[in-house]
mmCIF file of C-alpha atoms in Angstrom:
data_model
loop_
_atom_site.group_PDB
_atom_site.id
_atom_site.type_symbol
_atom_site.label_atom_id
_atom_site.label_comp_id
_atom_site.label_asym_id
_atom_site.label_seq_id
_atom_site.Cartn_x
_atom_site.Cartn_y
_atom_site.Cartn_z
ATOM 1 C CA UNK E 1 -77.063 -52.683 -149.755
ATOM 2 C CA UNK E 2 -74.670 -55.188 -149.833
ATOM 3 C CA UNK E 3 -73.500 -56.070 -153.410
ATOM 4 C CA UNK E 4 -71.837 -58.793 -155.154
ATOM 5 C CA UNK E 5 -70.570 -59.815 -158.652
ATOM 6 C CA UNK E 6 -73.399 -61.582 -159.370
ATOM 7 C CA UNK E 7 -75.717 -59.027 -157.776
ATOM 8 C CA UNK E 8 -73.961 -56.722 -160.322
ATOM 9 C CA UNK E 9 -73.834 -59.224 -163.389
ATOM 10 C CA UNK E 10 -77.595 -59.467 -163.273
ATOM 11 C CA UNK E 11 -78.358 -55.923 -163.633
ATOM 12 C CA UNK E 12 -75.728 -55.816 -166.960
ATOM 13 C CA UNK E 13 -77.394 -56.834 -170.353
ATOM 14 C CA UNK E 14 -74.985 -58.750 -172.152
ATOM 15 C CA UNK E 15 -75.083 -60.502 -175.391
ATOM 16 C CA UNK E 16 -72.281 -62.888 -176.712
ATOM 17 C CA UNK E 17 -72.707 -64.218 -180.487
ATOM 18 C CA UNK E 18 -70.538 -66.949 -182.136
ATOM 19 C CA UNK E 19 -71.035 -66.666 -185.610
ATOM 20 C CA UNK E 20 -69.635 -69.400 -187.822
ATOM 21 C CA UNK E 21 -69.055 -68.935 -191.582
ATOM 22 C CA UNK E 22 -67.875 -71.182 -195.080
ATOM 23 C CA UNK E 23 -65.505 -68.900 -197.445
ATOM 24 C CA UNK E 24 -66.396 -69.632 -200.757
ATOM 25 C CA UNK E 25 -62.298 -69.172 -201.966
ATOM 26 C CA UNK E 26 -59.027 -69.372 -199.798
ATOM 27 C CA UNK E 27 -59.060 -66.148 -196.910
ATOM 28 C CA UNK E 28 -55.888 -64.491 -196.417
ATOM 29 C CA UNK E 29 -54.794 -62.476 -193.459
ATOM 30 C CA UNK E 30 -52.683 -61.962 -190.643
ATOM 31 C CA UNK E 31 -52.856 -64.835 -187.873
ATOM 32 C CA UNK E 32 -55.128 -63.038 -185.244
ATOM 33 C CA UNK E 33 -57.334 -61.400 -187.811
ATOM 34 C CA UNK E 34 -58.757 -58.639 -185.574
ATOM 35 C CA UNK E 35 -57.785 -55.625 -188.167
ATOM 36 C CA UNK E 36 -59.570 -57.214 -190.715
ATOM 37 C CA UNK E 37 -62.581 -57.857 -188.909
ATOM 38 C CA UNK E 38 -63.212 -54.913 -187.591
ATOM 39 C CA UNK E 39 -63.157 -53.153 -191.056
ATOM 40 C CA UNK E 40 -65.463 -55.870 -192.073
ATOM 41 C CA UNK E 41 -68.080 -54.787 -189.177
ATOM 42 C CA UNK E 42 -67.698 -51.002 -189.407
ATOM 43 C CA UNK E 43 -68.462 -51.343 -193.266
ATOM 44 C CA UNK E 44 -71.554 -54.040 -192.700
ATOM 45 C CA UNK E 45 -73.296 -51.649 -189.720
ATOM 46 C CA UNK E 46 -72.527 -48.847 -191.852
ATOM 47 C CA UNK E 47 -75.061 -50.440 -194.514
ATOM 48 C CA UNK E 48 -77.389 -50.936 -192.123
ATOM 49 C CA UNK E 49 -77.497 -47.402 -189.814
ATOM 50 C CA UNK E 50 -74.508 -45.050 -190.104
ATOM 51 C CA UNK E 51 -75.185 -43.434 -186.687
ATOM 52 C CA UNK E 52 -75.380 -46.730 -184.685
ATOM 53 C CA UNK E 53 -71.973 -47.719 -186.375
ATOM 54 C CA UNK E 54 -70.834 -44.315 -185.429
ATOM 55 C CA UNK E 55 -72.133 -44.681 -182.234
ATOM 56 C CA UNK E 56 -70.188 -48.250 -181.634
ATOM 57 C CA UNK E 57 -67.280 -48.656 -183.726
ATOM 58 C CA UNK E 58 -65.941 -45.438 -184.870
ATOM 59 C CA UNK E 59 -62.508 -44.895 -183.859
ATOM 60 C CA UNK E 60 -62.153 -43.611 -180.330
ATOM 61 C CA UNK E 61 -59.516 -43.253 -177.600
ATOM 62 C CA UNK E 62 -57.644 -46.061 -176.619
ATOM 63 C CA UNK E 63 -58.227 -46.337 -173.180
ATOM 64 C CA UNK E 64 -62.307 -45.528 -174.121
ATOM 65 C CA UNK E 65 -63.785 -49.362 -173.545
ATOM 66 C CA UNK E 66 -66.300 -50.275 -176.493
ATOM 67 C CA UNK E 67 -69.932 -51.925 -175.776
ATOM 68 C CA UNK E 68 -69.588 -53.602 -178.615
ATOM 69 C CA UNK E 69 -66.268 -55.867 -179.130
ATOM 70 C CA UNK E 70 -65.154 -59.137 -180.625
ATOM 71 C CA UNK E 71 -63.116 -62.196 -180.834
ATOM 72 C CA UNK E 72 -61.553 -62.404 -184.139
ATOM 73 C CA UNK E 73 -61.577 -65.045 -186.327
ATOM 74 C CA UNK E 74 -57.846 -67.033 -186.399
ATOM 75 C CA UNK E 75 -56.282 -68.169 -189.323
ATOM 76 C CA UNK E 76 -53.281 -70.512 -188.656
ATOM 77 C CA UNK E 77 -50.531 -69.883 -190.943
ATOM 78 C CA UNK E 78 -52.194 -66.663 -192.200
ATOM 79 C CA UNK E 79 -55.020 -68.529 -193.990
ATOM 80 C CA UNK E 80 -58.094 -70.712 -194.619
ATOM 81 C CA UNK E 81 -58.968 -72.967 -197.316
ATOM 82 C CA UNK E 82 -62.517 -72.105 -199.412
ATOM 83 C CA UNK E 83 -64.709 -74.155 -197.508
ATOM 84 C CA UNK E 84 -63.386 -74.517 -194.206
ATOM 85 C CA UNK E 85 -65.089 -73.588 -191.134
ATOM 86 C CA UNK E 86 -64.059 -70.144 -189.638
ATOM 87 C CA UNK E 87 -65.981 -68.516 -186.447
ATOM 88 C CA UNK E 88 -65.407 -65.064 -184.829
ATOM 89 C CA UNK E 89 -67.817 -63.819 -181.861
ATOM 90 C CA UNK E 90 -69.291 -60.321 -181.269
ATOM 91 C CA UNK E 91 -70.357 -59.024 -177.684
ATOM 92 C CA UNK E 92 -72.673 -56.262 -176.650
ATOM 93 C CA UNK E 93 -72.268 -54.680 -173.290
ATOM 94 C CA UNK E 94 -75.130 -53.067 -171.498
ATOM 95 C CA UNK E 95 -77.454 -50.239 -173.622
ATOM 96 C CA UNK E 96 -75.568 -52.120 -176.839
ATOM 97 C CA UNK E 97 -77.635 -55.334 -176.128
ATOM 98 C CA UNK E 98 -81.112 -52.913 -177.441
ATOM 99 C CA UNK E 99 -79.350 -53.104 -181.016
ATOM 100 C CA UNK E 100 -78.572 -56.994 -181.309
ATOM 101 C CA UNK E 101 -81.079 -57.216 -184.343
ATOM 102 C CA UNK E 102 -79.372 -54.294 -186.501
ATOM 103 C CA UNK E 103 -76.067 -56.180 -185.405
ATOM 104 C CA UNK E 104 -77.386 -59.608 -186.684
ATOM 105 C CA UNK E 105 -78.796 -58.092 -190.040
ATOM 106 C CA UNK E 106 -75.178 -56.704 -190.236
ATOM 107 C CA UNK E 107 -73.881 -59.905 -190.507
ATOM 108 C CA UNK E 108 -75.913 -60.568 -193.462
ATOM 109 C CA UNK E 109 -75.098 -57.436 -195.082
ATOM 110 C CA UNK E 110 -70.803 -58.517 -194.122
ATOM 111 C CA UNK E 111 -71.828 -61.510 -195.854
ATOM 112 C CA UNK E 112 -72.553 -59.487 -199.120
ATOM 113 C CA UNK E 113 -69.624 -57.857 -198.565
ATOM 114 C CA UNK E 114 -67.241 -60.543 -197.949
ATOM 115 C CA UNK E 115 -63.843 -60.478 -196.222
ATOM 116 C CA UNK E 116 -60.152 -59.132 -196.298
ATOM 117 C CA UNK E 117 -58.318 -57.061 -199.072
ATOM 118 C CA UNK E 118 -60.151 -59.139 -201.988
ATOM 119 C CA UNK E 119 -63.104 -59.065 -200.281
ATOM 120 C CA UNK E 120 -63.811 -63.274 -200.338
ATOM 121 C CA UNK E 121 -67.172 -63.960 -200.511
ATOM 122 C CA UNK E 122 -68.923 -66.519 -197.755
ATOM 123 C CA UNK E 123 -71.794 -68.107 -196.211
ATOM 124 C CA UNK E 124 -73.008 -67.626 -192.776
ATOM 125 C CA UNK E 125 -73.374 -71.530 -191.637
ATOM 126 C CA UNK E 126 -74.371 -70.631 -188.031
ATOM 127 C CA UNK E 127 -75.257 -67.701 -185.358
ATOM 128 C CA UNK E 128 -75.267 -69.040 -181.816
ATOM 129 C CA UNK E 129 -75.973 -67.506 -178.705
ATOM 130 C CA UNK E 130 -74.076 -68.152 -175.358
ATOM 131 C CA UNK E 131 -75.210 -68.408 -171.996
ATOM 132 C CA UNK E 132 -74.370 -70.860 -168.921
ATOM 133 C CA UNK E 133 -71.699 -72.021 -170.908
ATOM 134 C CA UNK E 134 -73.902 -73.490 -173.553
ATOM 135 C CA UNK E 135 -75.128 -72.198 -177.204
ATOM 136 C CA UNK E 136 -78.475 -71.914 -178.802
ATOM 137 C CA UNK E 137 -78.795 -71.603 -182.354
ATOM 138 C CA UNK E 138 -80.380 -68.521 -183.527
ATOM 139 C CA UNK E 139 -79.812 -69.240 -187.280
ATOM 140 C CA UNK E 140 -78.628 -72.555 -188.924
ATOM 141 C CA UNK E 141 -77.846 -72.613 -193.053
ATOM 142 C CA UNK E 142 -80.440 -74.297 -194.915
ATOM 143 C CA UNK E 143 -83.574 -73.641 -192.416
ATOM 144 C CA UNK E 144 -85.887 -70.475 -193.175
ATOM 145 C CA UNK E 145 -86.855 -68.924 -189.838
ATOM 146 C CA UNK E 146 -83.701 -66.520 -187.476
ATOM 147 C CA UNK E 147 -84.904 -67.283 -184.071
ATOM 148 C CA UNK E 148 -85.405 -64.168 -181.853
ATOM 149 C CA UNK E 149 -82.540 -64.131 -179.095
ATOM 150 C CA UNK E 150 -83.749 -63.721 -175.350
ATOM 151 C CA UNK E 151 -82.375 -61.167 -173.644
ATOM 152 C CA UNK E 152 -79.206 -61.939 -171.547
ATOM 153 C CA UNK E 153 -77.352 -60.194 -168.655
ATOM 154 C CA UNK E 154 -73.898 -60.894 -167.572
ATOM 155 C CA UNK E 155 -75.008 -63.554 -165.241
ATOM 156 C CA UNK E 156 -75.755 -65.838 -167.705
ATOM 157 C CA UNK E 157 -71.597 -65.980 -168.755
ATOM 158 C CA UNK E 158 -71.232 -66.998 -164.895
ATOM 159 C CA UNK E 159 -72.146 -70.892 -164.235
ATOM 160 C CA UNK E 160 -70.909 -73.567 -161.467
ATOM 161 C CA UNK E 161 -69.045 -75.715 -164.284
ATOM 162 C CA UNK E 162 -70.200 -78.969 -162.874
ATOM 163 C CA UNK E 163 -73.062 -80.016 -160.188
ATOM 164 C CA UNK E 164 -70.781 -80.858 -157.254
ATOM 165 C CA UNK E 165 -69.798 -78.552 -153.996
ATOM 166 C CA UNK E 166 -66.309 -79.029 -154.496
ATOM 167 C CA UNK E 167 -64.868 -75.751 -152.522
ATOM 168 C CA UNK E 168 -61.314 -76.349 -154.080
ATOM 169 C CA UNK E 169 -60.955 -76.095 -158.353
ATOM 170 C CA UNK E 170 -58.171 -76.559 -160.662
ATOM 171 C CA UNK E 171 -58.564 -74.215 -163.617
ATOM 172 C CA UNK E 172 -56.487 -74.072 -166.740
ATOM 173 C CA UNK E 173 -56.361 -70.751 -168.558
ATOM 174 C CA UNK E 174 -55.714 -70.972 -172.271
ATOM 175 C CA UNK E 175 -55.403 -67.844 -174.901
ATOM 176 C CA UNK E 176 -57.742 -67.320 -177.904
ATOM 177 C CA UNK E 177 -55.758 -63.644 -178.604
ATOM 178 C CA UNK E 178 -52.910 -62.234 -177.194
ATOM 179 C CA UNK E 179 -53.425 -60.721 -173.512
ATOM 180 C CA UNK E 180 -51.123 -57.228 -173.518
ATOM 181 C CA UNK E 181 -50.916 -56.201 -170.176
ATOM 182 C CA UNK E 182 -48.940 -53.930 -168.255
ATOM 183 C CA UNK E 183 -49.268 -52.700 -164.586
ATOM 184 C CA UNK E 184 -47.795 -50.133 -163.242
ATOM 185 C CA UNK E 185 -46.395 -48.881 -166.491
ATOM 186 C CA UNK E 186 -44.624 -52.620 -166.514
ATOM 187 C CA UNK E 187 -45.549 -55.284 -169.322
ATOM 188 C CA UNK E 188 -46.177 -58.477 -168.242
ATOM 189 C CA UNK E 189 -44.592 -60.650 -170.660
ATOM 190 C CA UNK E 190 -45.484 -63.919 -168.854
ATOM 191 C CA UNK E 191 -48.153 -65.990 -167.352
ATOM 192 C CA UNK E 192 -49.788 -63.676 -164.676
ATOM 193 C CA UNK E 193 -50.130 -64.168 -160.818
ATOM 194 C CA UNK E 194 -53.826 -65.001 -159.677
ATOM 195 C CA UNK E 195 -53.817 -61.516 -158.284
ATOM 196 C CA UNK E 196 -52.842 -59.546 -161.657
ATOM 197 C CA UNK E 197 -55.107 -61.550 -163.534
ATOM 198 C CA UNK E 198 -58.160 -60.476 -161.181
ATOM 199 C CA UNK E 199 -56.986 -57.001 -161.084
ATOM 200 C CA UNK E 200 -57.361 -57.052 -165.482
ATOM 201 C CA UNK E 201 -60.596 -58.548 -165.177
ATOM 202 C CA UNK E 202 -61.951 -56.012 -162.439
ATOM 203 C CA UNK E 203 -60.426 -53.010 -163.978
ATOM 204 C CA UNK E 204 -62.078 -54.519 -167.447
ATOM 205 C CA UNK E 205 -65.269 -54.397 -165.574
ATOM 206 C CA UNK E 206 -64.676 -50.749 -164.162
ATOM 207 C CA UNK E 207 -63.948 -49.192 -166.793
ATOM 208 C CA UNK E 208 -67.118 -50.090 -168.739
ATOM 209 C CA UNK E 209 -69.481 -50.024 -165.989
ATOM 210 C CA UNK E 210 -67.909 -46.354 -165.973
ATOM 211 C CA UNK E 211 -69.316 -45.784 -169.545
ATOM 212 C CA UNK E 212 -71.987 -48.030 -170.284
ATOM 213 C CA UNK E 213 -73.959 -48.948 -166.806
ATOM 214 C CA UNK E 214 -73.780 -46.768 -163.967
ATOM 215 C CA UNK E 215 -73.399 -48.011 -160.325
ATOM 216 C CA UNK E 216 -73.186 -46.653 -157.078
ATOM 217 C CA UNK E 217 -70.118 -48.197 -155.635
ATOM 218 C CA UNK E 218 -66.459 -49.085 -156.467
ATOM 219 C CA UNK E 219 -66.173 -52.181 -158.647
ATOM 220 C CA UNK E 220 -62.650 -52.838 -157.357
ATOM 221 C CA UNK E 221 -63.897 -52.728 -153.874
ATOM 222 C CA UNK E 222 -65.697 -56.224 -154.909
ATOM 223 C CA UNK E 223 -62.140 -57.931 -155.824
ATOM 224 C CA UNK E 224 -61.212 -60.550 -154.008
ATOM 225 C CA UNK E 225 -57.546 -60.581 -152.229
ATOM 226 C CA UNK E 226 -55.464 -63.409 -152.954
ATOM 227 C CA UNK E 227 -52.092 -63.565 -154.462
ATOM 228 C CA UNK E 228 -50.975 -67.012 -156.235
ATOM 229 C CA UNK E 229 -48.503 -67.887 -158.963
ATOM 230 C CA UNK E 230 -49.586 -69.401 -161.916
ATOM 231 C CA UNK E 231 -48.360 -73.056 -162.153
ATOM 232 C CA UNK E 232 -47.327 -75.026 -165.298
ATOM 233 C CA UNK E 233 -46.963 -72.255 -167.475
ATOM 234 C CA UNK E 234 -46.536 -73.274 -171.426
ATOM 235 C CA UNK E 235 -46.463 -69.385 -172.919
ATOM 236 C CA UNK E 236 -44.761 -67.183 -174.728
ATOM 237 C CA UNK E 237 -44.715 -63.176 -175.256
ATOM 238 C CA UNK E 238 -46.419 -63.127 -178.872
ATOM 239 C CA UNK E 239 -45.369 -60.283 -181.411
ATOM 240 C CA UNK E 240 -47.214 -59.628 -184.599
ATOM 241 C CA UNK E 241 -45.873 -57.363 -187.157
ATOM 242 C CA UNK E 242 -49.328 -55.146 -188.798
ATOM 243 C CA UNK E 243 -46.822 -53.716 -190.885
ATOM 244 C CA UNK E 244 -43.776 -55.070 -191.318
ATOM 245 C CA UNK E 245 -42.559 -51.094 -193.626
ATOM 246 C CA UNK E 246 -43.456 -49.546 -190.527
ATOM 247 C CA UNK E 247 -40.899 -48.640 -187.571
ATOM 248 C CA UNK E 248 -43.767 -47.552 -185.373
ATOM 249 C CA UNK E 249 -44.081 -50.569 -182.893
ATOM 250 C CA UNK E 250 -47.739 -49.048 -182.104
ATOM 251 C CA UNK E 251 -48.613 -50.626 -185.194
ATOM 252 C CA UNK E 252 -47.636 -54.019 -183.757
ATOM 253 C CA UNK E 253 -49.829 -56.665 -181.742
ATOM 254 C CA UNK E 254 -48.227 -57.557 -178.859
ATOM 255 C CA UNK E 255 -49.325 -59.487 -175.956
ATOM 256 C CA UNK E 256 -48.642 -62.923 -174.149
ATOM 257 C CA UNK E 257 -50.651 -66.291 -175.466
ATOM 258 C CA UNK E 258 -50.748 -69.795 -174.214
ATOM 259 C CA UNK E 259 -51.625 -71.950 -171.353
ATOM 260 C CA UNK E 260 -51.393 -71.648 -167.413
ATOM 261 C CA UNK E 261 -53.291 -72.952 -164.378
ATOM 262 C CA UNK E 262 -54.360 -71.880 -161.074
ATOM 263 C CA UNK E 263 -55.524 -73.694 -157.920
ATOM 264 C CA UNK E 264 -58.868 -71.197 -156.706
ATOM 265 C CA UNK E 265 -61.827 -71.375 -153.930
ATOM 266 C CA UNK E 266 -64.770 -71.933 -155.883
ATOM 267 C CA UNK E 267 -65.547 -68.198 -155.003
ATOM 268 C CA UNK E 268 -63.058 -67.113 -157.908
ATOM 269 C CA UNK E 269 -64.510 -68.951 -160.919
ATOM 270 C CA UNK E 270 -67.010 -66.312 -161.469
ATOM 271 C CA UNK E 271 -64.561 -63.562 -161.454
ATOM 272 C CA UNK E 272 -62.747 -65.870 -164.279
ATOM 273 C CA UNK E 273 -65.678 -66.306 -166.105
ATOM 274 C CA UNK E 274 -66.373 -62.321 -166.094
ATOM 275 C CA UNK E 275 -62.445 -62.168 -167.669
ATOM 276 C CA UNK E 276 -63.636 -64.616 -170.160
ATOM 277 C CA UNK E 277 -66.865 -62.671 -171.553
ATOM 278 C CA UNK E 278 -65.072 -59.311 -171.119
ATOM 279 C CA UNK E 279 -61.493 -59.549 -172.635
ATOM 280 C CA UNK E 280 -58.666 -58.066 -170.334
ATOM 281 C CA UNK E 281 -55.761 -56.212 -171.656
ATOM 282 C CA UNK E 282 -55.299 -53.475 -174.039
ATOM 283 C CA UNK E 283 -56.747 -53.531 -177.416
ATOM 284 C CA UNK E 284 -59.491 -55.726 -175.989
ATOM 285 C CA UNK E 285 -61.797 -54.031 -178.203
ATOM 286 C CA UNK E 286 -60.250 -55.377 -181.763
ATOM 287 C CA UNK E 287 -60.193 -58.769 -180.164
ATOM 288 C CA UNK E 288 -57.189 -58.903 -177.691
ATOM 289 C CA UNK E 289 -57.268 -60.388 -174.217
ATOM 290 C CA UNK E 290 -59.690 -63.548 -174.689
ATOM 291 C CA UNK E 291 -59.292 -66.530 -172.967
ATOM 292 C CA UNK E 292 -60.566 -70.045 -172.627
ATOM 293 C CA UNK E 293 -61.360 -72.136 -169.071
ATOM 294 C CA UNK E 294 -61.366 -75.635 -168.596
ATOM 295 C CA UNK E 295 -62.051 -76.996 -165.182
ATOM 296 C CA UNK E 296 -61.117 -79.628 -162.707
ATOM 297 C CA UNK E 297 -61.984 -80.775 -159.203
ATOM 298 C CA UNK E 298 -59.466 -80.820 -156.068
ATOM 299 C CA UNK E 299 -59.175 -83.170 -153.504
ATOM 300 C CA UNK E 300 -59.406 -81.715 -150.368
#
């Protein structure tokens, strides 16, 4: 058989949330809140089954890729106002996607909770759903009835991003968390070349078809060759203390954030899409490595 990404995508369940919240009193935390969310979740799926939060956010290896991951929430300057809109997302890869309900009703239950050190109370304003670059609202504030979410795969994050058959696209890539890569035991500490960047994303994809979806071929085998430096970089390596008492730079997030374009065949925007649902990098599963595309046409 002959395979392709999106031959692959549509066998992968995949579910990408964006949930959007009010705190009821000013939220402190570190800029890219990922710590602090992922306490929150572990505590709220706790509540609601111990052994599926054992199951998909316990503390594990490293290098182990998670089905379930996130995009923190970010708080510029370290805070937000009571009242002001804050969103983080959650993802589910694969045999994760059969527990999006207990995952919503953990949201609730995080509500209860609240957030950070002082645990701040808030109000869930909005759960979305993505797909084809779009969102449907599963649950709006003020209206009774939590929509039941279709099932996805991880062909619905891939999408032509405008009706045309433009073969030539300008793409700008633009950081929502630090990406920390490194390649061959070297850090990038820059904007990446076309090829690096599609050897994060296909490696992202290996390593959790590896553990959550089997296949019957080498994912890297699929990757397009094509090497291509980034132009009109705007970034800068990004360095965030956890804990400022502590020597131990492991403690630190690290990783490279800004802006940076590329000029791809139309064949590449789905592998930049796939970096986009997937995170790329290390620490991707506490909310590292996302990214945001915006697209234009070339002339040829």
């Amino acid at each position: 058989m002959t395979w392709s990404l999106t031959k692959l995508s549509k066998q992968i369940w995949f579910s990408h949330l964006r949930v959007t919240l009010a705190p009821q009193s000013t939220l402190f935390g570190y800029q890219f809140a990922g710590s602090m969310l992922h306490g929150a979740l572990i505590n709220a799926l706790n509540v609601v089954d111990p052994k599926l939060c054992q199951t998909l956010l316990t503390a594990q290896d490293g290098s182990h890729p998670r089905a379930y991951f996130f995009i923190a929430p970010y708080l510029p300057k370290g805070e937000v106002i009571a009242q002001q809109p804050l969103s983080f997302e959650i993802k589910l890869f694969g045999h994760a996607c059969e527990y999006l309900g207990a995952v919503v009703q953990s949201l609730f239950e995080l509500q209860a909770i609240g957030l950070g050190n002082n645990r701040v109370p808030f109000s869930i304003t909005h759960i979305e759903l993505g797909s084809q670059g779009r969102w449907l609202t599963l649950f709006q504030r003020g209206q009774n009835d939590l929509l039941c979410p279709p099932q996805t795969t991880l062909a619905d994050q891939l999408y032509t991003p405008f009706t045309c058959l433009a073969k030539k696209w300008h793409v700008r890539v633009e950081t929502r968390s630090p990406l920390a890569l490194t390649r061959s035991k070297n850090t990038l500490n820059s904007a990446p070349n076309l090829a690096d960047l599609l050897f994060f994303i296909g490696n992202r994809l290996r390593a959790l078809c590896d553990h959550f979806h089997s296949v019957d071929f080498s994912v890297m085998a699929l990757l397009p060759k094509i090497e291509q430096q980034p132009s009109s970089p705007n970034t800068h390596f990004f360095v965030q203390k956890r804990h400022p008492d502590l020597a131990e730079k492991n403690h630190d997030l690290r990783g490279i954030t800004g802006s940076w374009c590329y000029a791809i065949d139309a064949s590449l925007i789905p592998w930049l899409q796939l970096g986009a649902a997937l995170q790329v990098g290390k620490r991707a599963n506490y909310g590292q490595g996302a990214y945001l595309l915006s697209w234009g046409i070339l002339s040829e």
